[in-house]
Tab-separated table of C-alpha atoms in Angstrom:
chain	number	residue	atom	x	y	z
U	1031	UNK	CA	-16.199	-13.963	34.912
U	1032	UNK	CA	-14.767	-13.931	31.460
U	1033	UNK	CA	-12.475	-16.590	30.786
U	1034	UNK	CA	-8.716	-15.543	29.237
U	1035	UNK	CA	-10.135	-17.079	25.755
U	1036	UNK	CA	-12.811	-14.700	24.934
U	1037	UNK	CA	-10.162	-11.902	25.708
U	1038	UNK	CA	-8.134	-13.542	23.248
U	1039	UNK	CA	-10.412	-14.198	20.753
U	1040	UNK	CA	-11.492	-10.563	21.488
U	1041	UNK	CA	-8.376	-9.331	20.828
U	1042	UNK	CA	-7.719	-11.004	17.733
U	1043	UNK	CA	-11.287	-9.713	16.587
U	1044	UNK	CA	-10.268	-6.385	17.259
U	1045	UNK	CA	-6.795	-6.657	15.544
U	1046	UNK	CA	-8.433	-7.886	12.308
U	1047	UNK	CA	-10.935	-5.422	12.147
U	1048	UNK	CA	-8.431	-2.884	12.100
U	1049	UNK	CA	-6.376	-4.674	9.577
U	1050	UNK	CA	-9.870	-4.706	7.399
U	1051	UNK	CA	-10.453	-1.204	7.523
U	1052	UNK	CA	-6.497	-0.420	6.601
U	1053	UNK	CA	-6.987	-3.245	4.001
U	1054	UNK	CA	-10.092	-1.825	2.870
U	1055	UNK	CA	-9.527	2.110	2.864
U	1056	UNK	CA	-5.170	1.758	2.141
U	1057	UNK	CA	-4.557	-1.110	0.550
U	1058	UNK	CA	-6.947	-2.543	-2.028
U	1059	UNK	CA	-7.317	0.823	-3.442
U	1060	UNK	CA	-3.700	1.400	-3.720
U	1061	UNK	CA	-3.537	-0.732	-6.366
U	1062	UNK	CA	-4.438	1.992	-9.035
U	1063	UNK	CA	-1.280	3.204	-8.799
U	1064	UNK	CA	0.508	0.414	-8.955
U	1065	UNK	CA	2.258	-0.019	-12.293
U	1066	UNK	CA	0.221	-2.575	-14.519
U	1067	UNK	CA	3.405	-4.134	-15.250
U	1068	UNK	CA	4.538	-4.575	-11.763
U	1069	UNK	CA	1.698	-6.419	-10.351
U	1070	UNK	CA	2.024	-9.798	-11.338
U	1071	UNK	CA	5.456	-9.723	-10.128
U	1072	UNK	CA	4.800	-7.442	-6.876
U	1073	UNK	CA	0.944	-8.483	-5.911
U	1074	UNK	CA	2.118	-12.353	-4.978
U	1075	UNK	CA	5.222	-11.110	-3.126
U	1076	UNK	CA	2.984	-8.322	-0.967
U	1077	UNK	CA	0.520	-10.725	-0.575
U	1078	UNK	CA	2.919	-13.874	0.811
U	1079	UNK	CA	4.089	-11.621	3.124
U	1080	UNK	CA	0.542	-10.465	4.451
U	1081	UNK	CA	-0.701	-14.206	4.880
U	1082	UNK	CA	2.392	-14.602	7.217
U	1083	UNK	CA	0.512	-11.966	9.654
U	1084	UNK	CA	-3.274	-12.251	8.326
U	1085	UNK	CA	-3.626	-16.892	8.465
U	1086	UNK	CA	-2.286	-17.139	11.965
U	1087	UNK	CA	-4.539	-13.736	13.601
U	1088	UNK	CA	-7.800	-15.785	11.655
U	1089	UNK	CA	-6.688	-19.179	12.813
U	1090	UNK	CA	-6.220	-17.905	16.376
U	1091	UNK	CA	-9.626	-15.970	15.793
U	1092	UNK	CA	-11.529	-19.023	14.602
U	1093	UNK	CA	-10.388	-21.423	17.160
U	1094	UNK	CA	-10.546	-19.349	19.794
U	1095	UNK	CA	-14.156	-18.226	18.927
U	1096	UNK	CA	-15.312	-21.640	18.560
U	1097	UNK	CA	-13.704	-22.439	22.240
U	1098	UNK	CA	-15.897	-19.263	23.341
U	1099	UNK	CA	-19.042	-20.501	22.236
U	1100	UNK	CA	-18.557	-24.621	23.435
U	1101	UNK	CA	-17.548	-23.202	26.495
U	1102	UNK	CA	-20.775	-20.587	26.242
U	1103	UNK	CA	-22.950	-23.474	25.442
U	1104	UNK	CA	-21.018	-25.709	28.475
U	1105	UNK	CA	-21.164	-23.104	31.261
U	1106	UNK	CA	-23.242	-20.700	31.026
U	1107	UNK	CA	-27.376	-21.577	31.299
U	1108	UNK	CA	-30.727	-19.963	31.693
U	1109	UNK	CA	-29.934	-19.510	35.231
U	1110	UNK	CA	-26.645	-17.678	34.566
U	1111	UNK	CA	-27.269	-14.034	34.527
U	1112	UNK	CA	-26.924	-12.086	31.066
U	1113	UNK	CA	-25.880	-15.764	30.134
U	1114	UNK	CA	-28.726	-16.333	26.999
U	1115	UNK	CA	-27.546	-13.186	25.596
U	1116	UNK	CA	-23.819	-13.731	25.835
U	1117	UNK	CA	-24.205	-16.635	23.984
U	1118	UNK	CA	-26.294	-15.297	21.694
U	1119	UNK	CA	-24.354	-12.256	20.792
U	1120	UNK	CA	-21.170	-14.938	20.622
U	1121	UNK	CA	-22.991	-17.584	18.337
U	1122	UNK	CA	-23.973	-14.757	16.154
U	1123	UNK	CA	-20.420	-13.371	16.286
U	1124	UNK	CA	-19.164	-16.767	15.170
U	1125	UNK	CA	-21.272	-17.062	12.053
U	1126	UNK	CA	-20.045	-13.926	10.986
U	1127	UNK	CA	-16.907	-14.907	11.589
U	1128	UNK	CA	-17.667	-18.333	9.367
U	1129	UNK	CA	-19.149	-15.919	6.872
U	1130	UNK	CA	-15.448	-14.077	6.332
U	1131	UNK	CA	-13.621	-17.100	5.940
U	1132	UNK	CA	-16.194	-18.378	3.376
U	1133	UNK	CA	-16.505	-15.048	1.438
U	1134	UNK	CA	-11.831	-15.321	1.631
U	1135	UNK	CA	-11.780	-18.679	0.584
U	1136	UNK	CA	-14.196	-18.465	-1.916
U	1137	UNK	CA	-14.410	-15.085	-3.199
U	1138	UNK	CA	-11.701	-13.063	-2.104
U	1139	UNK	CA	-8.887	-15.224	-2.835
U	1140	UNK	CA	-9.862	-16.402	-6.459
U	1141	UNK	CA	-10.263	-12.622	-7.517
U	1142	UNK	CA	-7.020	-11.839	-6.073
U	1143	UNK	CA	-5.154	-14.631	-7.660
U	1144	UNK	CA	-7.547	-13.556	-11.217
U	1145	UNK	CA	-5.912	-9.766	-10.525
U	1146	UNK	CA	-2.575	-10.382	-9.900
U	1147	UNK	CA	-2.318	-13.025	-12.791
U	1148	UNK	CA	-3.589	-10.417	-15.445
U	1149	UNK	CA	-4.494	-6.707	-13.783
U	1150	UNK	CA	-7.995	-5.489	-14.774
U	1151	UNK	CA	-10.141	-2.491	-13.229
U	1152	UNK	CA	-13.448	-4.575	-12.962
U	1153	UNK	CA	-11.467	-7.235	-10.765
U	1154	UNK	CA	-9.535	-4.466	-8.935
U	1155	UNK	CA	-12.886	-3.233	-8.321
U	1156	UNK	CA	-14.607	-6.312	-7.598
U	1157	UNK	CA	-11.445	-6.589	-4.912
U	1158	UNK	CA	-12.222	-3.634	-3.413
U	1159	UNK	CA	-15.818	-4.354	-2.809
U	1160	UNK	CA	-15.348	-7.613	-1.577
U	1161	UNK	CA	-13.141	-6.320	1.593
U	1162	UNK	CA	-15.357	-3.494	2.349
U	1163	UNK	CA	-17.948	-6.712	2.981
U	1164	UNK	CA	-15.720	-8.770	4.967
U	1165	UNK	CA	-14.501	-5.082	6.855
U	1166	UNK	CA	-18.407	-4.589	7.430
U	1167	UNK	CA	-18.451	-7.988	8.882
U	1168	UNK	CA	-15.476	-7.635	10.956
U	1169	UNK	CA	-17.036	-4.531	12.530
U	1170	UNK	CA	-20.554	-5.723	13.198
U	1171	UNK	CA	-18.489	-8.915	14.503
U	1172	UNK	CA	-16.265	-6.800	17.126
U	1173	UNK	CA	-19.021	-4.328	17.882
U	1174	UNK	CA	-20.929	-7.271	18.934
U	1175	UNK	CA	-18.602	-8.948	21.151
U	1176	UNK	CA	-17.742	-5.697	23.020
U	1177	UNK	CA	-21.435	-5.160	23.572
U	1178	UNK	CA	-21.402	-8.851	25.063
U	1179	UNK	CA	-18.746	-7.938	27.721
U	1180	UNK	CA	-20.755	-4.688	28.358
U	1181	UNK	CA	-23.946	-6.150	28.575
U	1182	UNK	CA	-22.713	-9.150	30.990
U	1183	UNK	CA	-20.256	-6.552	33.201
């Protein structure tokens, strides 16, 4: 019924929520104690290694949730039970997910590079409020694909 793509692009949804929340409760805020000093040299270096794990779990996620809602849009019809609202719930699912890249590319990344250039509170907090966004989108995003396997099961 579901095809091995949507588990995958679940799974990857569900990994990087998790990572959000650690990201947005752990890390982020662990920057206050940080030396000032430190962080232009240790940010980058912390943060080179994260994109290793974070840019190929959001490429995965992206592709894989596009393939999910072609194949949505393909398959599944009016006539397809629970099919409307699987696609729905997906489609939305995917904007969200646009949403987070948009809001990394644009906001998140810029204030991080701004921070770990020259350390300041406001952009440390401007940091932190910018994840719990993206973490709030990553959970309404994962909460609504597991409601789309629930609902269609």
């Amino acid at each position: 019924m579901f095809s091995p793509v949507f588990f995958i692009a679940l799974i990857a949804a569900l990994l990087l929520t998790g990572i959000a929340w650690y990201a947005a409760l752990v890390y982020y805020p662990s920057f206050t104690y940080w030396q000032k000093e430190a962080i232009p040299l240790r940010g980058p270096l912390v943060h080179n290694r994260g994109f290793l794990l974070m840019f190929p779990l959001m490429s995965l996620e992206l592709l894989t949730s596009f393939a999910v809602v072609i194949f949505s849009v393909k398959v599944l019809s009016a006539d397809t039970p629970g099919g409307d609202s699987f696609l729905m719930m997906n489609g939305i699912a995917f904007f969200m997910l646009l949403a987070i890249w948009f809001i990394s590319l644009a906001l998140m990344r810029p204030a991080r590079k701004q921070f770990f250039k020259q350390p300041d509170s406001k952009v440390h907090l401007q940091l932190i409020r910018i994840q719990y966004v993206r973490t709030g989108l990553w959970t309404l995003r994962a909460i609504l694909m597991v409601l789309s396997v629930v609902q269609k099961a």
